């Protein structure tokens, strides 16, 4: 016979032995825009395969590149949770942790945007503060703040908590508003952070998920770069002609951001890839 009293006592003892303190973490809350349409239009097998691809992308990002660049301990300590149409990622409170988080968010955004099966836009927020994660349980002010920031993003981008930006400006990682003032990079991660952040249209800094094209140009992968640009152009052209006005506005913003990247690229001849507003 099962002794439920004993099982209950064992359960209580296990719970009491678990950690019960917050950790200071960088936390990203990401929302898959348009995922509702996928759940309405596709079967379970398709959706499971979709999430398998995201988890495989995370695995491929971590090994070997992520582990080599950021270190095995940081990568293994990172939390990655998928909850229906949301993804929550948490990393250690350090320049390396933030760089890893920005790089991973940029990679996920770029892959979803250029997915041949079903392109998706991503919106989200990144905060820093108290966060608790153990098995299926996750909560904390940092997660709540990241969620609220996601709601402020409006357009398809992952915005950074202004308090994080203010600290980086005070530390000299980012240029101060209205000046050309930078402190020298203290390590490779501060350089990476600057490459992965951008602004457009307002004062919010957000993850630059279109820098993939310039990174490909740096590596001389011209065929890959041109193919990527063609896919993004087609996704935008399709999106700006969607009947749903709320969705269409997101693609109009993306077209403006994309064109800004093409016009201001430090590589020559990128203006030829600008998308006309009439297209």
CSV table of C-alpha atoms in Angstrom, one decimal:
chain,number,residue,atom,x,y,z
A,1,UNK,CA,0.0,0.0,0.0
A,2,UNK,CA,1.2,3.5,-0.9
A,3,UNK,CA,2.0,5.6,2.2
A,4,UNK,CA,0.6,9.0,1.1
A,5,UNK,CA,1.6,10.6,4.4
A,6,UNK,CA,5.2,9.6,3.8
A,7,UNK,CA,5.2,10.7,0.2
A,8,UNK,CA,3.7,14.1,1.2
A,9,UNK,CA,6.4,14.5,3.9
A,10,UNK,CA,9.1,13.7,1.4
A,11,UNK,CA,7.7,16.2,-1.1
A,12,UNK,CA,7.7,18.9,1.6
A,13,UNK,CA,11.2,18.1,2.6
A,14,UNK,CA,12.4,18.3,-1.0
A,15,UNK,CA,10.7,21.6,-1.5
A,16,UNK,CA,12.1,23.1,1.7
A,17,UNK,CA,15.6,22.1,0.5
A,18,UNK,CA,15.3,23.9,-2.8
A,19,UNK,CA,16.9,27.4,-3.3
A,20,UNK,CA,14.6,30.2,-2.3
A,21,UNK,CA,16.6,33.3,-3.2
A,22,UNK,CA,16.7,35.5,-6.3
A,23,UNK,CA,19.7,35.8,-8.6
A,24,UNK,CA,20.5,39.0,-10.5
A,25,UNK,CA,20.0,38.1,-14.1
A,26,UNK,CA,19.6,39.6,-17.6
A,27,UNK,CA,16.2,38.4,-18.7
A,28,UNK,CA,14.6,38.5,-22.2
A,29,UNK,CA,10.9,38.0,-22.7
A,30,UNK,CA,10.2,37.3,-26.4
A,31,UNK,CA,6.8,37.2,-28.1
A,32,UNK,CA,6.3,35.3,-31.4
A,33,UNK,CA,4.1,37.6,-33.4
A,34,UNK,CA,1.6,35.9,-35.6
A,35,UNK,CA,2.0,32.6,-33.8
A,36,UNK,CA,-1.8,32.4,-33.2
A,37,UNK,CA,-2.2,32.0,-37.0
A,38,UNK,CA,0.1,29.0,-37.0
A,39,UNK,CA,-1.8,27.3,-34.2
A,40,UNK,CA,-5.1,27.9,-36.1
A,41,UNK,CA,-3.7,26.8,-39.5
A,42,UNK,CA,-1.2,24.0,-38.7
A,43,UNK,CA,-1.4,20.6,-37.0
A,44,UNK,CA,0.5,19.6,-33.8
A,45,UNK,CA,3.3,17.9,-35.8
A,46,UNK,CA,4.1,21.1,-37.7
A,47,UNK,CA,4.1,23.2,-34.5
A,48,UNK,CA,6.3,20.7,-32.6
A,49,UNK,CA,8.7,20.7,-35.6
A,50,UNK,CA,8.7,24.5,-35.5
A,51,UNK,CA,9.7,24.5,-31.8
A,52,UNK,CA,12.2,21.7,-32.5
A,53,UNK,CA,13.9,24.1,-35.0
A,54,UNK,CA,14.1,26.9,-32.4
A,55,UNK,CA,15.6,24.5,-29.8
A,56,UNK,CA,18.0,23.1,-32.4
A,57,UNK,CA,19.0,26.7,-33.3
A,58,UNK,CA,19.8,27.3,-29.6
A,59,UNK,CA,21.8,24.1,-29.4
A,60,UNK,CA,23.7,24.9,-32.6
A,61,UNK,CA,24.4,28.4,-31.3
A,62,UNK,CA,25.8,27.1,-28.0
A,63,UNK,CA,28.0,24.4,-29.5
A,64,UNK,CA,30.6,25.1,-30.4
A,65,UNK,CA,30.5,28.9,-31.0
A,66,UNK,CA,28.7,29.9,-27.8
A,67,UNK,CA,30.8,27.7,-25.6
A,68,UNK,CA,34.0,28.8,-27.3
A,69,UNK,CA,33.2,32.5,-27.2
A,70,UNK,CA,31.3,32.9,-23.9
A,71,UNK,CA,32.6,29.9,-21.9
A,72,UNK,CA,31.0,26.6,-21.0
A,73,UNK,CA,29.9,27.7,-17.5
A,74,UNK,CA,28.0,30.8,-18.8
A,75,UNK,CA,26.2,28.8,-21.5
A,76,UNK,CA,25.2,26.0,-19.2
A,77,UNK,CA,24.0,28.5,-16.6
A,78,UNK,CA,21.7,30.2,-19.1
A,79,UNK,CA,17.9,29.5,-18.8
A,80,UNK,CA,15.9,28.9,-22.0
A,81,UNK,CA,12.2,28.3,-21.7
A,82,UNK,CA,9.5,28.1,-24.4
A,83,UNK,CA,5.9,28.9,-23.2
A,84,UNK,CA,3.4,28.7,-26.1
A,85,UNK,CA,4.0,31.9,-28.1
A,86,UNK,CA,6.7,33.2,-25.7
A,87,UNK,CA,10.4,32.5,-25.0
A,88,UNK,CA,12.1,33.5,-21.8
A,89,UNK,CA,15.9,33.6,-21.7
A,90,UNK,CA,18.0,34.5,-18.6
A,91,UNK,CA,21.8,34.9,-18.3
A,92,UNK,CA,24.3,35.9,-15.8
A,93,UNK,CA,24.7,39.6,-14.8
A,94,UNK,CA,27.9,40.4,-16.7
A,95,UNK,CA,29.0,41.9,-20.0
A,96,UNK,CA,29.5,38.4,-21.2
A,97,UNK,CA,26.0,37.4,-20.1
A,98,UNK,CA,24.5,40.4,-21.9
A,99,UNK,CA,26.5,39.9,-25.0
A,100,UNK,CA,25.4,36.2,-25.1
A,101,UNK,CA,21.8,37.2,-24.6
A,102,UNK,CA,21.9,39.9,-27.4
A,103,UNK,CA,23.6,37.6,-29.8
A,104,UNK,CA,21.2,34.7,-29.2
A,105,UNK,CA,18.1,37.0,-29.5
A,106,UNK,CA,19.6,38.4,-32.8
A,107,UNK,CA,20.2,34.9,-34.1
A,108,UNK,CA,16.6,33.8,-33.3
A,109,UNK,CA,15.1,36.9,-34.8
A,110,UNK,CA,17.1,36.6,-38.0
A,111,UNK,CA,16.3,32.9,-38.4
A,112,UNK,CA,12.5,33.5,-37.8
A,113,UNK,CA,12.5,36.4,-40.2
A,114,UNK,CA,14.1,34.4,-43.0
A,115,UNK,CA,12.4,31.1,-42.4
A,116,UNK,CA,11.3,29.6,-45.7
A,117,UNK,CA,8.5,27.7,-44.2
A,118,UNK,CA,6.8,30.4,-42.2
A,119,UNK,CA,8.5,33.8,-41.6
A,120,UNK,CA,7.7,35.3,-38.2
A,121,UNK,CA,8.4,38.6,-36.5
A,122,UNK,CA,9.6,38.8,-32.9
A,123,UNK,CA,9.0,41.4,-30.3
A,124,UNK,CA,10.3,41.6,-26.8
A,125,UNK,CA,12.1,43.3,-23.9
A,126,UNK,CA,15.3,42.8,-22.0
A,127,UNK,CA,15.6,43.8,-18.4
A,128,UNK,CA,18.0,43.1,-15.5
A,129,UNK,CA,17.2,42.3,-11.9
A,130,UNK,CA,15.9,39.7,-9.5
A,131,UNK,CA,14.9,36.4,-11.2
A,132,UNK,CA,14.1,32.9,-9.9
A,133,UNK,CA,14.2,29.8,-12.1
A,134,UNK,CA,14.0,26.2,-11.0
A,135,UNK,CA,12.6,23.5,-13.2
A,136,UNK,CA,9.2,24.6,-14.5
A,137,UNK,CA,9.0,27.5,-12.0
A,138,UNK,CA,10.1,31.0,-13.1
A,139,UNK,CA,9.2,34.4,-11.7
A,140,UNK,CA,10.7,37.7,-10.5
A,141,UNK,CA,10.7,41.5,-11.0
A,142,UNK,CA,13.1,41.2,-13.9
A,143,UNK,CA,10.8,38.9,-15.8
A,144,UNK,CA,7.8,41.1,-15.2
A,145,UNK,CA,9.8,44.2,-16.4
A,146,UNK,CA,10.9,42.4,-19.5
A,147,UNK,CA,7.3,41.5,-20.2
A,148,UNK,CA,6.1,45.1,-19.8
A,149,UNK,CA,8.9,46.3,-22.1
A,150,UNK,CA,7.7,43.8,-24.7
A,151,UNK,CA,4.4,45.5,-24.6
A,152,UNK,CA,6.1,48.9,-25.1
A,153,UNK,CA,8.1,47.8,-28.1
A,154,UNK,CA,5.1,48.2,-30.5
A,155,UNK,CA,7.2,47.3,-33.6
A,156,UNK,CA,9.0,44.0,-34.3
A,157,UNK,CA,12.1,44.5,-32.1
A,158,UNK,CA,13.5,43.5,-28.7
A,159,UNK,CA,14.0,46.7,-26.7
A,160,UNK,CA,16.5,47.1,-23.9
A,161,UNK,CA,15.5,48.5,-20.5
A,162,UNK,CA,16.6,52.2,-20.4
A,163,UNK,CA,18.1,51.6,-17.0
A,164,UNK,CA,20.5,49.1,-18.6
A,165,UNK,CA,21.4,51.6,-21.3
A,166,UNK,CA,22.0,54.4,-18.8
A,167,UNK,CA,24.4,52.2,-16.9
A,168,UNK,CA,26.3,51.3,-20.1
A,169,UNK,CA,26.6,54.9,-20.9
A,170,UNK,CA,27.8,55.7,-17.5
A,171,UNK,CA,30.4,52.9,-17.8
A,172,UNK,CA,31.4,54.1,-21.3
A,173,UNK,CA,30.2,51.0,-23.1
A,174,UNK,CA,27.8,53.1,-25.2
A,175,UNK,CA,28.2,56.6,-26.5
A,176,UNK,CA,26.5,59.3,-24.5
A,177,UNK,CA,23.6,61.1,-26.1
A,178,UNK,CA,24.7,64.0,-28.1
A,179,UNK,CA,28.4,63.3,-27.9
A,180,UNK,CA,31.1,61.2,-29.6
A,181,UNK,CA,32.4,60.1,-26.3
A,182,UNK,CA,33.4,56.5,-25.8
A,183,UNK,CA,35.6,54.8,-23.3
A,184,UNK,CA,38.0,52.1,-24.6
A,185,UNK,CA,36.5,48.6,-24.7
A,186,UNK,CA,37.4,46.7,-21.6
A,187,UNK,CA,36.9,43.3,-23.2
A,188,UNK,CA,35.6,41.6,-26.4
A,189,UNK,CA,32.1,41.5,-24.9
A,190,UNK,CA,31.7,45.3,-24.7
A,191,UNK,CA,32.6,45.4,-28.4
A,192,UNK,CA,30.0,42.7,-29.2
A,193,UNK,CA,27.4,44.6,-27.2
A,194,UNK,CA,27.9,47.8,-29.2
A,195,UNK,CA,27.7,45.8,-32.5
A,196,UNK,CA,24.4,44.2,-31.4
A,197,UNK,CA,22.5,47.3,-30.3
A,198,UNK,CA,21.0,50.0,-32.4
A,199,UNK,CA,18.3,52.7,-32.4
A,200,UNK,CA,15.7,53.8,-34.9
A,201,UNK,CA,12.8,56.2,-34.7
A,202,UNK,CA,12.8,56.8,-31.0
A,203,UNK,CA,15.2,56.6,-28.0
A,204,UNK,CA,14.8,52.9,-27.3
A,205,UNK,CA,17.9,50.8,-27.9
A,206,UNK,CA,17.0,47.4,-29.4
A,207,UNK,CA,18.7,44.2,-30.7
A,208,UNK,CA,20.0,44.7,-34.2
A,209,UNK,CA,18.8,41.6,-36.0
A,210,UNK,CA,19.6,42.9,-39.5
A,211,UNK,CA,23.4,43.1,-38.8
A,212,UNK,CA,23.6,39.5,-40.0
A,213,UNK,CA,24.0,40.9,-43.6
A,214,UNK,CA,27.0,43.0,-42.6
A,215,UNK,CA,28.5,40.1,-40.7
A,216,UNK,CA,28.2,38.0,-43.8
A,217,UNK,CA,29.8,40.7,-45.9
A,218,UNK,CA,32.7,40.8,-43.4
A,219,UNK,CA,33.2,37.1,-43.8
A,220,UNK,CA,33.0,37.5,-47.6
A,221,UNK,CA,30.0,35.2,-47.9
A,222,UNK,CA,28.5,37.2,-50.7
A,223,UNK,CA,26.3,34.4,-52.1
A,224,UNK,CA,24.8,33.8,-48.6
A,225,UNK,CA,24.4,37.6,-48.0
A,226,UNK,CA,22.5,38.2,-51.3
A,227,UNK,CA,20.3,35.2,-50.7
A,228,UNK,CA,19.5,36.5,-47.2
A,229,UNK,CA,18.7,40.0,-48.5
A,230,UNK,CA,16.3,38.5,-51.2
A,231,UNK,CA,14.5,36.5,-48.5
A,232,UNK,CA,14.1,39.5,-46.2
A,233,UNK,CA,12.9,41.7,-49.1
A,234,UNK,CA,10.3,39.2,-50.1
A,235,UNK,CA,9.1,38.8,-46.5
A,236,UNK,CA,8.7,42.6,-46.2
A,237,UNK,CA,7.0,43.0,-49.6
A,238,UNK,CA,4.5,40.3,-48.7
A,239,UNK,CA,4.0,41.8,-45.2
A,240,UNK,CA,3.3,45.4,-46.3
A,241,UNK,CA,0.4,44.2,-48.5
A,242,UNK,CA,-1.4,42.2,-45.8
A,243,UNK,CA,-5.0,43.3,-45.3
A,244,UNK,CA,-4.8,43.4,-41.5
A,245,UNK,CA,-3.8,47.0,-40.8
A,246,UNK,CA,-2.2,46.3,-37.4
A,247,UNK,CA,0.0,43.6,-38.8
A,248,UNK,CA,0.8,45.6,-42.0
A,249,UNK,CA,2.1,48.5,-39.9
A,250,UNK,CA,4.7,46.2,-38.3
A,251,UNK,CA,6.0,45.4,-41.7
A,252,UNK,CA,6.0,49.0,-42.8
A,253,UNK,CA,8.2,49.7,-39.7
A,254,UNK,CA,10.4,46.8,-40.7
A,255,UNK,CA,10.7,48.2,-44.2
A,256,UNK,CA,11.8,51.6,-42.9
A,257,UNK,CA,14.4,50.0,-40.5
A,258,UNK,CA,15.7,47.7,-43.2
A,259,UNK,CA,16.1,50.7,-45.7
A,260,UNK,CA,17.9,52.7,-43.0
A,261,UNK,CA,20.3,49.8,-42.5
A,262,UNK,CA,20.9,49.7,-46.3
A,263,UNK,CA,21.4,53.4,-46.7
A,264,UNK,CA,23.8,53.7,-43.7
A,265,UNK,CA,25.8,50.5,-44.1
A,266,UNK,CA,29.6,51.0,-43.8
A,267,UNK,CA,29.8,48.8,-47.0
A,268,UNK,CA,29.5,50.4,-50.4
A,269,UNK,CA,26.6,49.7,-52.9
A,270,UNK,CA,24.1,48.6,-50.2
A,271,UNK,CA,21.7,51.3,-51.3
A,272,UNK,CA,20.8,49.2,-54.4
A,273,UNK,CA,18.9,46.9,-52.0
A,274,UNK,CA,16.6,49.6,-50.7
A,275,UNK,CA,12.9,48.7,-51.0
A,276,UNK,CA,10.8,51.4,-52.6
A,277,UNK,CA,7.9,52.6,-50.5
A,278,UNK,CA,5.5,51.9,-53.4
A,279,UNK,CA,6.5,48.2,-53.6
